[in-house]
Amino acid sequence: MKRRPEPRPLPESPLRLEHWPSVDPERYRALFRRVGEKWLWFSRLTMDDTRLLAEIAEVHVAIDPAGTPAGLLELDFRTPGECLIRFLGLAPELAGRGHGRWLFAQALALCWRDGVDRVKVHTCSLDHPAALPAYLRAGFEAKSRAFEHFPDPRLAGLLPRDAAPQIPVVG
């Protein structure tokens, strides 16, 4: 996305966004699992604490009305003039209720701060089926396509064997 979207009111949601200025690795991994297990997110689960803390960028967490972390937004501003949305997702039980639109609007509002000329995101065929269409509708442009492969994280024990039942276990 190379231009800031026109300002719009944020969608309604009972969730609130909380910035985590410092991150506890175990708390982060628990939320990462909760949000990403259904989509086979595993990259951060392979890292020890030192590497994880070095890799983590700016973390914001969607908090549900009970005070429980229920969504993850991680933004990386390390490349000058650019924001990379590293992770954006909600716990699966929140799907289909409009909370994703709220979190995405929050993400764009946080991404487009002074000095940012471009916002990037990487998605894949394992993500929620609505992810790519939502990015394109919002004004992102598809720039490249790649084929990546990795050992199934369920077989490696990083995720439970019954995670992501919509994706066949291959091994």
CSV table of N, CA and C in Angstrom, one decimal:
chain,number,residue,atom,x,y,z
A,1,MET,N,0.9,-1.2,0.0
A,1,MET,CA,0.0,0.0,0.0
A,1,MET,C,0.9,1.2,0.0
A,2,LYS,N,0.7,2.1,-1.0
A,2,LYS,CA,1.6,3.2,-1.2
A,2,LYS,C,1.0,4.5,-0.8
A,3,ARG,N,-0.3,4.5,-0.5
A,3,ARG,CA,-0.9,5.8,0.0
A,3,ARG,C,-1.8,5.5,1.2
A,4,ARG,N,-1.8,6.5,2.0
A,4,ARG,CA,-2.7,6.4,3.2
A,4,ARG,C,-4.1,6.4,2.8
A,5,PRO,N,-4.9,5.5,3.3
A,5,PRO,CA,-6.4,5.5,3.0
A,5,PRO,C,-7.1,6.7,3.5
A,6,GLU,N,-8.2,7.0,2.9
A,6,GLU,CA,-9.0,8.1,3.4
A,6,GLU,C,-9.5,7.8,4.8
A,7,PRO,N,-9.5,8.8,5.7
A,7,PRO,CA,-9.9,8.5,7.1
A,7,PRO,C,-11.4,8.1,7.1
A,8,ARG,N,-11.7,7.0,7.9
A,8,ARG,CA,-13.1,6.6,8.1
A,8,ARG,C,-13.2,6.3,9.6
A,9,PRO,N,-14.5,6.3,10.0
A,9,PRO,CA,-14.7,6.0,11.4
A,9,PRO,C,-14.3,4.5,11.7
A,10,LEU,N,-13.8,4.2,12.8
A,10,LEU,CA,-13.4,2.8,13.2
A,10,LEU,C,-14.7,2.0,13.4
A,11,PRO,N,-14.7,0.8,12.8
A,11,PRO,CA,-15.9,-0.1,13.1
A,11,PRO,C,-16.1,-0.3,14.6
A,12,GLU,N,-17.3,-0.5,15.0
A,12,GLU,CA,-17.6,-0.8,16.4
A,12,GLU,C,-17.1,-2.2,16.8
A,13,SER,N,-16.6,-2.3,18.1
A,13,SER,CA,-16.2,-3.6,18.6
A,13,SER,C,-16.1,-3.4,20.1
A,14,PRO,N,-16.5,-4.5,20.8
A,14,PRO,CA,-16.3,-4.5,22.3
A,14,PRO,C,-14.8,-4.7,22.7
A,15,LEU,N,-14.0,-5.0,21.7
A,15,LEU,CA,-12.6,-5.2,22.0
A,15,LEU,C,-11.9,-3.9,22.1
A,16,ARG,N,-10.8,-3.9,22.8
A,16,ARG,CA,-9.9,-2.7,22.9
A,16,ARG,C,-8.5,-3.2,22.6
A,17,LEU,N,-7.7,-2.2,22.1
A,17,LEU,CA,-6.3,-2.5,21.7
A,17,LEU,C,-5.4,-2.0,22.8
A,18,GLU,N,-4.5,-2.9,23.2
A,18,GLU,CA,-3.5,-2.6,24.2
A,18,GLU,C,-2.1,-2.8,23.7
A,19,HIS,N,-1.3,-1.8,23.8
A,19,HIS,CA,0.1,-1.8,23.4
A,19,HIS,C,0.9,-2.6,24.5
A,20,TRP,N,1.8,-3.5,24.0
A,20,TRP,CA,2.7,-4.2,24.9
A,20,TRP,C,4.1,-3.7,24.7
A,21,PRO,N,4.5,-2.6,25.4
A,21,PRO,CA,5.8,-2.0,25.2
A,21,PRO,C,7.0,-3.0,25.5
A,22,SER,N,6.8,-3.9,26.4
A,22,SER,CA,7.7,-5.0,26.7
A,22,SER,C,6.9,-6.3,26.6
A,23,VAL,N,7.6,-7.3,26.1
A,23,VAL,CA,6.9,-8.5,25.8
A,23,VAL,C,7.5,-9.7,26.6
A,24,ASP,N,6.6,-10.4,27.3
A,24,ASP,CA,7.0,-11.6,28.0
A,24,ASP,C,6.9,-12.7,27.0
A,25,PRO,N,8.0,-13.4,26.7
A,25,PRO,CA,8.0,-14.4,25.6
A,25,PRO,C,6.9,-15.5,25.8
A,26,GLU,N,6.7,-16.0,27.0
A,26,GLU,CA,5.7,-17.1,27.1
A,26,GLU,C,4.3,-16.5,26.9
A,27,ARG,N,4.0,-15.4,27.4
A,27,ARG,CA,2.7,-14.7,27.2
A,27,ARG,C,2.5,-14.5,25.7
A,28,TYR,N,3.5,-14.0,25.0
A,28,TYR,CA,3.5,-13.8,23.6
A,28,TYR,C,3.2,-15.1,22.8
A,29,ARG,N,4.0,-16.1,23.2
A,29,ARG,CA,3.8,-17.4,22.5
A,29,ARG,C,2.4,-18.0,22.7
A,30,ALA,N,1.9,-17.8,23.9
A,30,ALA,CA,0.5,-18.3,24.2
A,30,ALA,C,-0.5,-17.6,23.3
A,31,LEU,N,-0.4,-16.3,23.1
A,31,LEU,CA,-1.3,-15.5,22.3
A,31,LEU,C,-1.1,-15.9,20.8
A,32,PHE,N,0.2,-16.0,20.4
A,32,PHE,CA,0.5,-16.4,19.0
A,32,PHE,C,-0.1,-17.8,18.7
A,33,ARG,N,0.0,-18.7,19.6
A,33,ARG,CA,-0.7,-20.0,19.4
A,33,ARG,C,-2.2,-19.9,19.3
A,34,ARG,N,-2.8,-19.1,20.2
A,34,ARG,CA,-4.2,-19.0,20.3
A,34,ARG,C,-4.7,-18.4,19.0
A,35,VAL,N,-4.1,-17.4,18.5
A,35,VAL,CA,-4.5,-16.7,17.3
A,35,VAL,C,-4.1,-17.5,16.0
A,36,GLY,N,-2.9,-18.1,16.0
A,36,GLY,CA,-2.4,-18.6,14.7
A,36,GLY,C,-2.5,-20.1,14.6
A,37,GLU,N,-2.8,-20.9,15.6
A,37,GLU,CA,-2.8,-22.3,15.5
A,37,GLU,C,-3.7,-22.8,14.3
A,38,LYS,N,-4.9,-22.2,14.2
A,38,LYS,CA,-5.8,-22.6,13.1
A,38,LYS,C,-5.2,-22.4,11.7
A,39,TRP,N,-4.2,-21.5,11.6
A,39,TRP,CA,-3.6,-21.2,10.3
A,39,TRP,C,-2.2,-21.7,10.2
A,40,LEU,N,-1.8,-22.6,11.1
A,40,LEU,CA,-0.4,-23.2,11.2
A,40,LEU,C,0.7,-22.1,11.4
A,41,TRP,N,0.4,-21.0,12.1
A,41,TRP,CA,1.5,-20.1,12.5
A,41,TRP,C,2.4,-20.9,13.4
A,42,PHE,N,3.7,-20.9,13.0
A,42,PHE,CA,4.6,-21.6,13.9
A,42,PHE,C,5.9,-20.9,14.0
A,43,SER,N,6.2,-20.0,13.1
A,43,SER,CA,7.6,-19.4,13.0
A,43,SER,C,8.1,-18.9,14.4
A,44,ARG,N,7.3,-18.3,15.2
A,44,ARG,CA,7.8,-17.7,16.5
A,44,ARG,C,7.9,-18.8,17.5
A,45,LEU,N,7.3,-20.0,17.3
A,45,LEU,CA,7.3,-21.1,18.2
A,45,LEU,C,8.7,-21.8,18.1
A,46,THR,N,9.4,-21.6,17.1
A,46,THR,CA,10.7,-22.3,16.9
A,46,THR,C,11.9,-21.5,17.5
A,47,MET,N,11.6,-20.3,18.0
A,47,MET,CA,12.7,-19.4,18.5
A,47,MET,C,12.8,-19.5,20.0
A,48,ASP,N,14.1,-19.5,20.5
A,48,ASP,CA,14.3,-19.4,21.9
A,48,ASP,C,14.0,-17.9,22.3
A,49,ASP,N,14.0,-17.7,23.6
A,49,ASP,CA,13.6,-16.3,24.1
A,49,ASP,C,14.4,-15.2,23.6
A,50,THR,N,15.7,-15.4,23.5
A,50,THR,CA,16.6,-14.4,23.0
A,50,THR,C,16.3,-14.0,21.6
A,51,ARG,N,16.2,-15.0,20.7
A,51,ARG,CA,15.9,-14.7,19.3
A,51,ARG,C,14.5,-14.1,19.2
A,52,LEU,N,13.5,-14.6,19.9
A,52,LEU,CA,12.1,-14.1,19.8
A,52,LEU,C,12.1,-12.6,20.2
A,53,LEU,N,12.7,-12.3,21.3
A,53,LEU,CA,12.7,-10.9,21.7
A,53,LEU,C,13.5,-10.0,20.7
A,54,ALA,N,14.5,-10.5,20.0
A,54,ALA,CA,15.2,-9.7,19.0
A,54,ALA,C,14.3,-9.5,17.8
A,55,GLU,N,13.5,-10.5,17.5
A,55,GLU,CA,12.6,-10.5,16.3
A,55,GLU,C,11.3,-9.7,16.4
A,56,ILE,N,10.8,-9.7,17.7
A,56,ILE,CA,9.5,-9.1,17.9
A,56,ILE,C,9.6,-7.6,17.6
A,57,ALA,N,8.6,-7.1,16.9
A,57,ALA,CA,8.5,-5.6,16.6
A,57,ALA,C,7.5,-5.0,17.6
A,58,GLU,N,6.7,-4.0,17.2
A,58,GLU,CA,5.8,-3.3,18.0
A,58,GLU,C,4.5,-4.2,18.1
A,59,VAL,N,4.2,-4.6,19.4
A,59,VAL,CA,3.1,-5.5,19.6
A,59,VAL,C,1.9,-4.8,20.2
A,60,HIS,N,0.7,-5.0,19.6
A,60,HIS,CA,-0.5,-4.5,20.1
A,60,HIS,C,-1.5,-5.7,20.2
A,61,VAL,N,-2.2,-5.8,21.3
A,61,VAL,CA,-3.1,-6.9,21.5
A,61,VAL,C,-4.5,-6.5,21.7
A,62,ALA,N,-5.4,-7.2,21.0
A,62,ALA,CA,-6.8,-7.0,21.1
A,62,ALA,C,-7.3,-7.7,22.4
A,63,ILE,N,-7.9,-7.0,23.3
A,63,ILE,CA,-8.4,-7.5,24.6
A,63,ILE,C,-9.9,-7.6,24.5
A,64,ASP,N,-10.4,-8.8,24.9
A,64,ASP,CA,-11.9,-8.9,24.9
A,64,ASP,C,-12.5,-8.3,26.2
A,65,PRO,N,-13.8,-8.2,26.3
A,65,PRO,CA,-14.4,-7.6,27.4
A,65,PRO,C,-14.1,-8.2,28.8
A,66,ALA,N,-13.7,-9.5,28.8
A,66,ALA,CA,-13.3,-10.1,30.0
A,66,ALA,C,-11.8,-9.8,30.4
A,67,GLY,N,-11.1,-9.1,29.5
A,67,GLY,CA,-9.7,-8.7,29.8
A,67,GLY,C,-8.7,-9.8,29.3
A,68,THR,N,-9.2,-10.7,28.4
A,68,THR,CA,-8.4,-11.7,27.9
A,68,THR,C,-7.8,-11.3,26.6
A,69,PRO,N,-6.5,-11.5,26.4
A,69,PRO,CA,-5.9,-11.3,25.0
A,69,PRO,C,-6.6,-12.2,24.0
A,70,ALA,N,-7.1,-11.6,22.9
A,70,ALA,CA,-7.8,-12.3,21.9
A,70,ALA,C,-7.4,-12.0,20.5
A,71,GLY,N,-6.4,-11.2,20.3
A,71,GLY,CA,-5.9,-10.9,19.0
A,71,GLY,C,-4.6,-10.3,19.0
A,72,LEU,N,-3.8,-10.4,17.9
A,72,LEU,CA,-2.5,-10.0,17.8
A,72,LEU,C,-2.3,-9.1,16.6
A,73,LEU,N,-1.6,-8.0,16.8
A,73,LEU,CA,-1.2,-7.1,15.8
A,73,LEU,C,0.3,-6.7,16.1
A,74,GLU,N,1.1,-7.1,15.1
A,74,GLU,CA,2.6,-6.8,15.3
A,74,GLU,C,3.0,-6.0,14.1
A,75,LEU,N,3.6,-4.8,14.3
A,75,LEU,CA,4.0,-3.9,13.3
A,75,LEU,C,5.5,-3.6,13.4
A,76,ASP,N,6.1,-3.7,12.2
A,76,ASP,CA,7.6,-3.5,12.2
A,76,ASP,C,7.9,-2.2,11.4
A,77,PHE,N,8.6,-1.3,12.1
A,77,PHE,CA,8.9,0.0,11.5
A,77,PHE,C,10.5,0.1,11.3
A,78,ARG,N,11.2,-1.0,11.3
A,78,ARG,CA,12.6,-1.0,11.3
A,78,ARG,C,13.2,-0.5,9.9
A,79,THR,N,12.5,-0.7,8.9
A,79,THR,CA,12.9,-0.2,7.6
A,79,THR,C,12.4,1.2,7.4
A,80,PRO,N,13.3,2.2,7.3
A,80,PRO,CA,12.8,3.6,7.2
A,80,PRO,C,11.8,3.8,6.1
A,81,GLY,N,10.7,4.6,6.5
A,81,GLY,CA,9.7,4.9,5.6
A,81,GLY,C,8.7,3.8,5.3
A,82,GLU,N,8.8,2.7,6.1
A,82,GLU,CA,7.9,1.6,5.8
A,82,GLU,C,7.4,1.0,7.1
A,83,CYS,N,6.2,0.4,7.0
A,83,CYS,CA,5.7,-0.4,8.1
A,83,CYS,C,5.3,-1.8,7.5
A,84,LEU,N,5.8,-2.8,8.1
A,84,LEU,CA,5.5,-4.2,7.7
A,84,LEU,C,4.5,-4.7,8.8
A,85,ILE,N,3.3,-5.2,8.3
A,85,ILE,CA,2.4,-5.8,9.2
A,85,ILE,C,2.9,-7.3,9.3
A,86,ARG,N,3.5,-7.6,10.4
A,86,ARG,CA,4.1,-8.9,10.6
A,86,ARG,C,3.0,-10.0,10.9
A,87,PHE,N,2.2,-9.6,11.9
A,87,PHE,CA,1.1,-10.5,12.3
A,87,PHE,C,-0.2,-9.7,12.5
A,88,LEU,N,-1.3,-10.2,12.1
A,88,LEU,CA,-2.6,-9.6,12.3
A,88,LEU,C,-3.6,-10.8,12.3
A,89,GLY,N,-4.2,-10.9,13.5
A,89,GLY,CA,-5.2,-12.0,13.6
A,89,GLY,C,-5.9,-12.0,14.9
A,90,LEU,N,-7.0,-12.7,14.9
A,90,LEU,CA,-7.9,-12.8,16.1
A,90,LEU,C,-8.1,-14.3,16.5
A,91,ALA,N,-8.4,-14.5,17.7
A,91,ALA,CA,-8.7,-15.9,18.1
A,91,ALA,C,-9.9,-16.4,17.2
A,92,PRO,N,-9.8,-17.7,16.9
A,92,PRO,CA,-10.8,-18.2,15.9
A,92,PRO,C,-12.3,-18.0,16.4
A,93,GLU,N,-12.6,-18.0,17.7
A,93,GLU,CA,-14.0,-17.9,18.1
A,93,GLU,C,-14.5,-16.5,17.8
A,94,LEU,N,-13.7,-15.5,17.5
A,94,LEU,CA,-14.1,-14.2,17.2
A,94,LEU,C,-14.4,-14.0,15.7
A,95,ALA,N,-14.2,-15.0,14.9
A,95,ALA,CA,-14.4,-14.9,13.4
A,95,ALA,C,-15.8,-14.7,13.1
A,96,GLY,N,-16.1,-13.9,12.0
A,96,GLY,CA,-17.4,-13.7,11.5
A,96,GLY,C,-18.3,-12.7,12.3
A,97,ARG,N,-17.7,-12.0,13.2
A,97,ARG,CA,-18.5,-11.0,14.0
A,97,ARG,C,-18.1,-9.6,13.7
A,98,GLY,N,-17.3,-9.3,12.7
A,98,GLY,CA,-16.8,-7.9,12.4
A,98,GLY,C,-15.6,-7.5,13.1
A,99,HIS,N,-15.1,-8.3,14.0
A,99,HIS,CA,-13.9,-7.9,14.8
A,99,HIS,C,-12.7,-7.8,13.9
A,100,GLY,N,-12.6,-8.6,12.9
A,100,GLY,CA,-11.5,-8.5,12.0
A,100,GLY,C,-11.4,-7.1,11.3
A,101,ARG,N,-12.6,-6.6,10.9
A,101,ARG,CA,-12.6,-5.3,10.2
A,101,ARG,C,-12.1,-4.2,11.2
A,102,TRP,N,-12.5,-4.4,12.5
A,102,TRP,CA,-12.1,-3.4,13.5
A,102,TRP,C,-10.6,-3.5,13.7
A,103,LEU,N,-10.0,-4.7,13.8
A,103,LEU,CA,-8.6,-4.9,14.0
A,103,LEU,C,-7.8,-4.4,12.8
A,104,PHE,N,-8.3,-4.7,11.6
A,104,PHE,CA,-7.6,-4.2,10.4
A,104,PHE,C,-7.6,-2.7,10.3
A,105,ALA,N,-8.7,-2.0,10.7
A,105,ALA,CA,-8.8,-0.6,10.7
A,105,ALA,C,-7.8,0.0,11.8
A,106,GLN,N,-7.7,-0.7,12.9
A,106,GLN,CA,-6.8,-0.3,13.9
A,106,GLN,C,-5.4,-0.4,13.4
A,107,ALA,N,-5.1,-1.5,12.7
A,107,ALA,CA,-3.8,-1.7,12.1
A,107,ALA,C,-3.4,-0.6,11.2
A,108,LEU,N,-4.3,-0.2,10.3
A,108,LEU,CA,-4.0,0.8,9.3
A,108,LEU,C,-3.8,2.2,10.0
A,109,ALA,N,-4.6,2.4,11.0
A,109,ALA,CA,-4.4,3.7,11.7
A,109,ALA,C,-3.1,3.8,12.4
A,110,LEU,N,-2.6,2.7,12.9
A,110,LEU,CA,-1.3,2.7,13.5
A,110,LEU,C,-0.1,2.6,12.5
A,111,CYS,N,-0.3,2.0,11.4
A,111,CYS,CA,0.7,1.9,10.4
A,111,CYS,C,1.1,3.2,9.8
A,112,TRP,N,0.1,4.0,9.5
A,112,TRP,CA,0.3,5.2,8.7
A,112,TRP,C,0.6,6.4,9.7
A,113,ARG,N,1.8,6.3,10.3
A,113,ARG,CA,2.2,7.4,11.2
A,113,ARG,C,3.2,8.2,10.4
A,114,ASP,N,3.6,9.4,10.9
A,114,ASP,CA,4.5,10.3,10.3
A,114,ASP,C,5.7,9.5,9.8
A,115,GLY,N,6.1,9.8,8.6
A,115,GLY,CA,7.4,9.2,8.1
A,115,GLY,C,7.1,7.9,7.3
A,116,VAL,N,5.9,7.3,7.4
A,116,VAL,CA,5.7,6.1,6.7
A,116,VAL,C,5.1,6.4,5.3
A,117,ASP,N,5.8,5.9,4.2
A,117,ASP,CA,5.4,6.1,2.9
A,117,ASP,C,4.8,4.8,2.2
A,118,ARG,N,4.9,3.7,2.9
A,118,ARG,CA,4.5,2.4,2.4
A,118,ARG,C,4.2,1.4,3.5
A,119,VAL,N,3.1,0.7,3.3
A,119,VAL,CA,2.8,-0.4,4.3
A,119,VAL,C,2.8,-1.7,3.5
A,120,LYS,N,3.4,-2.7,4.1
A,120,LYS,CA,3.6,-4.0,3.5
A,120,LYS,C,3.0,-5.0,4.4
A,121,VAL,N,2.6,-6.1,3.7
A,121,VAL,CA,2.1,-7.3,4.4
A,121,VAL,C,2.4,-8.5,3.6
A,122,HIS,N,2.7,-9.6,4.2
A,122,HIS,CA,2.8,-10.9,3.5
A,122,HIS,C,1.7,-11.8,4.0
A,123,THR,N,1.1,-12.4,3.0
A,123,THR,CA,0.0,-13.4,3.4
A,123,THR,C,0.3,-14.6,2.6
A,124,CYS,N,-0.5,-15.7,2.9
A,124,CYS,CA,-0.2,-16.9,2.2
A,124,CYS,C,-1.5,-17.7,2.1
A,125,SER,N,-1.5,-18.8,1.4
A,125,SER,CA,-2.7,-19.6,1.1
A,125,SER,C,-3.1,-20.3,2.4
A,126,LEU,N,-2.3,-20.3,3.5
A,126,LEU,CA,-2.8,-20.9,4.7
A,126,LEU,C,-3.6,-19.9,5.6
A,127,ASP,N,-3.5,-18.6,5.3
A,127,ASP,CA,-4.2,-17.6,6.1
A,127,ASP,C,-5.7,-17.8,5.9
A,128,HIS,N,-6.4,-17.0,6.7
A,128,HIS,CA,-7.9,-17.0,6.6
A,128,HIS,C,-8.2,-16.6,5.1
A,129,PRO,N,-9.2,-17.3,4.5
A,129,PRO,CA,-9.6,-17.0,3.1
A,129,PRO,C,-10.0,-15.6,2.8
A,130,ALA,N,-10.4,-14.8,3.9
A,130,ALA,CA,-10.8,-13.4,3.7
A,130,ALA,C,-9.6,-12.5,3.7
A,131,ALA,N,-8.4,-13.0,4.1
A,131,ALA,CA,-7.3,-12.1,4.3
A,131,ALA,C,-6.9,-11.4,3.0
A,132,LEU,N,-6.5,-12.1,2.0
A,132,LEU,CA,-6.1,-11.5,0.7
A,132,LEU,C,-7.1,-10.5,0.1
A,133,PRO,N,-8.4,-11.0,0.0
A,133,PRO,CA,-9.4,-10.0,-0.5
A,133,PRO,C,-9.5,-8.8,0.3
A,134,ALA,N,-9.4,-8.9,1.6
A,134,ALA,CA,-9.5,-7.7,2.5
A,134,ALA,C,-8.3,-6.8,2.3
A,135,TYR,N,-7.1,-7.3,2.1
A,135,TYR,CA,-5.9,-6.4,1.8
A,135,TYR,C,-6.1,-5.7,0.5
A,136,LEU,N,-6.6,-6.4,-0.5
A,136,LEU,CA,-6.7,-5.8,-1.8
A,136,LEU,C,-7.8,-4.8,-1.8
A,137,ARG,N,-8.9,-5.0,-1.1
A,137,ARG,CA,-10.0,-4.0,-1.0
A,137,ARG,C,-9.5,-2.8,-0.3
A,138,ALA,N,-8.6,-2.9,0.7
A,138,ALA,CA,-8.1,-1.8,1.5
A,138,ALA,C,-7.2,-0.9,0.7
A,139,GLY,N,-6.7,-1.4,-0.4
A,139,GLY,CA,-5.7,-0.6,-1.2
A,139,GLY,C,-4.3,-1.2,-1.4
A,140,PHE,N,-4.1,-2.4,-0.8
A,140,PHE,CA,-2.8,-3.1,-1.0
A,140,PHE,C,-2.8,-3.6,-2.5
A,141,GLU,N,-1.6,-3.7,-3.0
A,141,GLU,CA,-1.4,-4.2,-4.4
A,141,GLU,C,-0.6,-5.5,-4.2
A,142,ALA,N,-0.9,-6.5,-4.9
A,142,ALA,CA,-0.1,-7.7,-4.9
A,142,ALA,C,1.1,-7.5,-5.7
A,143,LYS,N,2.3,-7.7,-5.1
A,143,LYS,CA,3.6,-7.4,-5.8
A,143,LYS,C,4.3,-8.6,-6.2
A,144,SER,N,4.2,-9.7,-5.5
A,144,SER,CA,4.9,-10.9,-5.9
A,144,SER,C,4.2,-12.2,-5.4
A,145,ARG,N,4.6,-13.3,-5.9
A,145,ARG,CA,4.1,-14.6,-5.5
A,145,ARG,C,5.3,-15.5,-5.3
A,146,ALA,N,5.3,-16.3,-4.3
A,146,ALA,CA,6.3,-17.2,-4.1
A,146,ALA,C,5.8,-18.6,-3.6
A,147,PHE,N,6.5,-19.6,-3.8
A,147,PHE,CA,6.2,-20.9,-3.3
A,147,PHE,C,7.1,-21.2,-2.2
A,148,GLU,N,6.6,-21.5,-1.0
A,148,GLU,CA,7.4,-21.8,0.1
A,148,GLU,C,6.9,-23.2,0.6
A,149,HIS,N,7.8,-23.9,1.2
A,149,HIS,CA,7.4,-25.2,1.8
A,149,HIS,C,8.2,-25.3,3.1
A,150,PHE,N,7.6,-26.1,4.0
A,150,PHE,CA,8.2,-26.3,5.3
A,150,PHE,C,7.6,-27.6,5.9
A,151,PRO,N,8.4,-28.2,6.8
A,151,PRO,CA,7.9,-29.4,7.4
A,151,PRO,C,6.6,-29.0,8.2
A,152,ASP,N,5.6,-29.9,8.2
A,152,ASP,CA,4.4,-29.7,8.9
A,152,ASP,C,4.7,-29.5,10.4
A,153,PRO,N,4.3,-28.3,11.0
A,153,PRO,CA,4.6,-28.0,12.4
A,153,PRO,C,3.9,-29.0,13.3
A,154,ARG,N,2.8,-29.6,12.9
A,154,ARG,CA,2.1,-30.6,13.7
A,154,ARG,C,2.9,-31.8,13.9
A,155,LEU,N,3.6,-32.2,12.8
A,155,LEU,CA,4.5,-33.4,12.9
A,155,LEU,C,5.7,-33.2,13.7
A,156,ALA,N,6.1,-31.9,13.8
A,156,ALA,CA,7.3,-31.6,14.6
A,156,ALA,C,7.0,-31.3,16.0
A,157,GLY,N,5.7,-31.3,16.4
A,157,GLY,CA,5.3,-31.1,17.8
A,157,GLY,C,5.2,-29.7,18.2
A,158,LEU,N,5.3,-28.8,17.2
A,158,LEU,CA,5.2,-27.3,17.5
A,158,LEU,C,3.7,-26.9,17.7
A,159,LEU,N,2.8,-27.6,17.1
A,159,LEU,CA,1.4,-27.4,17.2
A,159,LEU,C,0.7,-28.8,17.4
A,160,PRO,N,-0.4,-28.8,18.0
A,160,PRO,CA,-1.1,-30.1,18.2
A,160,PRO,C,-1.5,-30.7,16.9
A,161,ARG,N,-1.6,-32.0,16.9
A,161,ARG,CA,-1.9,-32.8,15.7
A,161,ARG,C,-3.2,-32.4,15.1
A,162,ASP,N,-4.2,-31.9,15.9
A,162,ASP,CA,-5.5,-31.6,15.4
A,162,ASP,C,-5.6,-30.1,15.1
A,163,ALA,N,-4.5,-29.3,15.1
A,163,ALA,CA,-4.5,-27.9,14.7
A,163,ALA,C,-4.8,-27.8,13.2
A,164,ALA,N,-5.5,-26.8,12.8
A,164,ALA,CA,-5.8,-26.5,11.4
A,164,ALA,C,-6.4,-27.7,10.7
A,165,PRO,N,-7.5,-28.2,11.2
A,165,PRO,CA,-8.1,-29.4,10.6
A,165,PRO,C,-8.5,-29.2,9.1
A,166,GLN,N,-8.6,-28.0,8.6
A,166,GLN,CA,-8.9,-27.7,7.2
A,166,GLN,C,-7.7,-28.0,6.3
A,167,ILE,N,-6.5,-28.2,6.9
A,167,ILE,CA,-5.3,-28.4,6.1
A,167,ILE,C,-4.8,-29.8,6.4
A,168,PRO,N,-4.7,-30.6,5.3
A,168,PRO,CA,-4.3,-32.0,5.6
A,168,PRO,C,-2.9,-32.1,6.2
A,169,VAL,N,-2.7,-33.1,7.0
A,169,VAL,CA,-1.4,-33.3,7.6
A,169,VAL,C,-0.6,-34.1,6.5
A,170,VAL,N,0.5,-33.5,6.2
A,170,VAL,CA,1.4,-34.2,5.1
A,170,VAL,C,2.7,-34.4,5.8
A,171,GLY,N,3.2,-35.6,5.6
A,171,GLY,CA,4.5,-35.8,6.2
A,171,GLY,C,5.2,-37.1,5.9
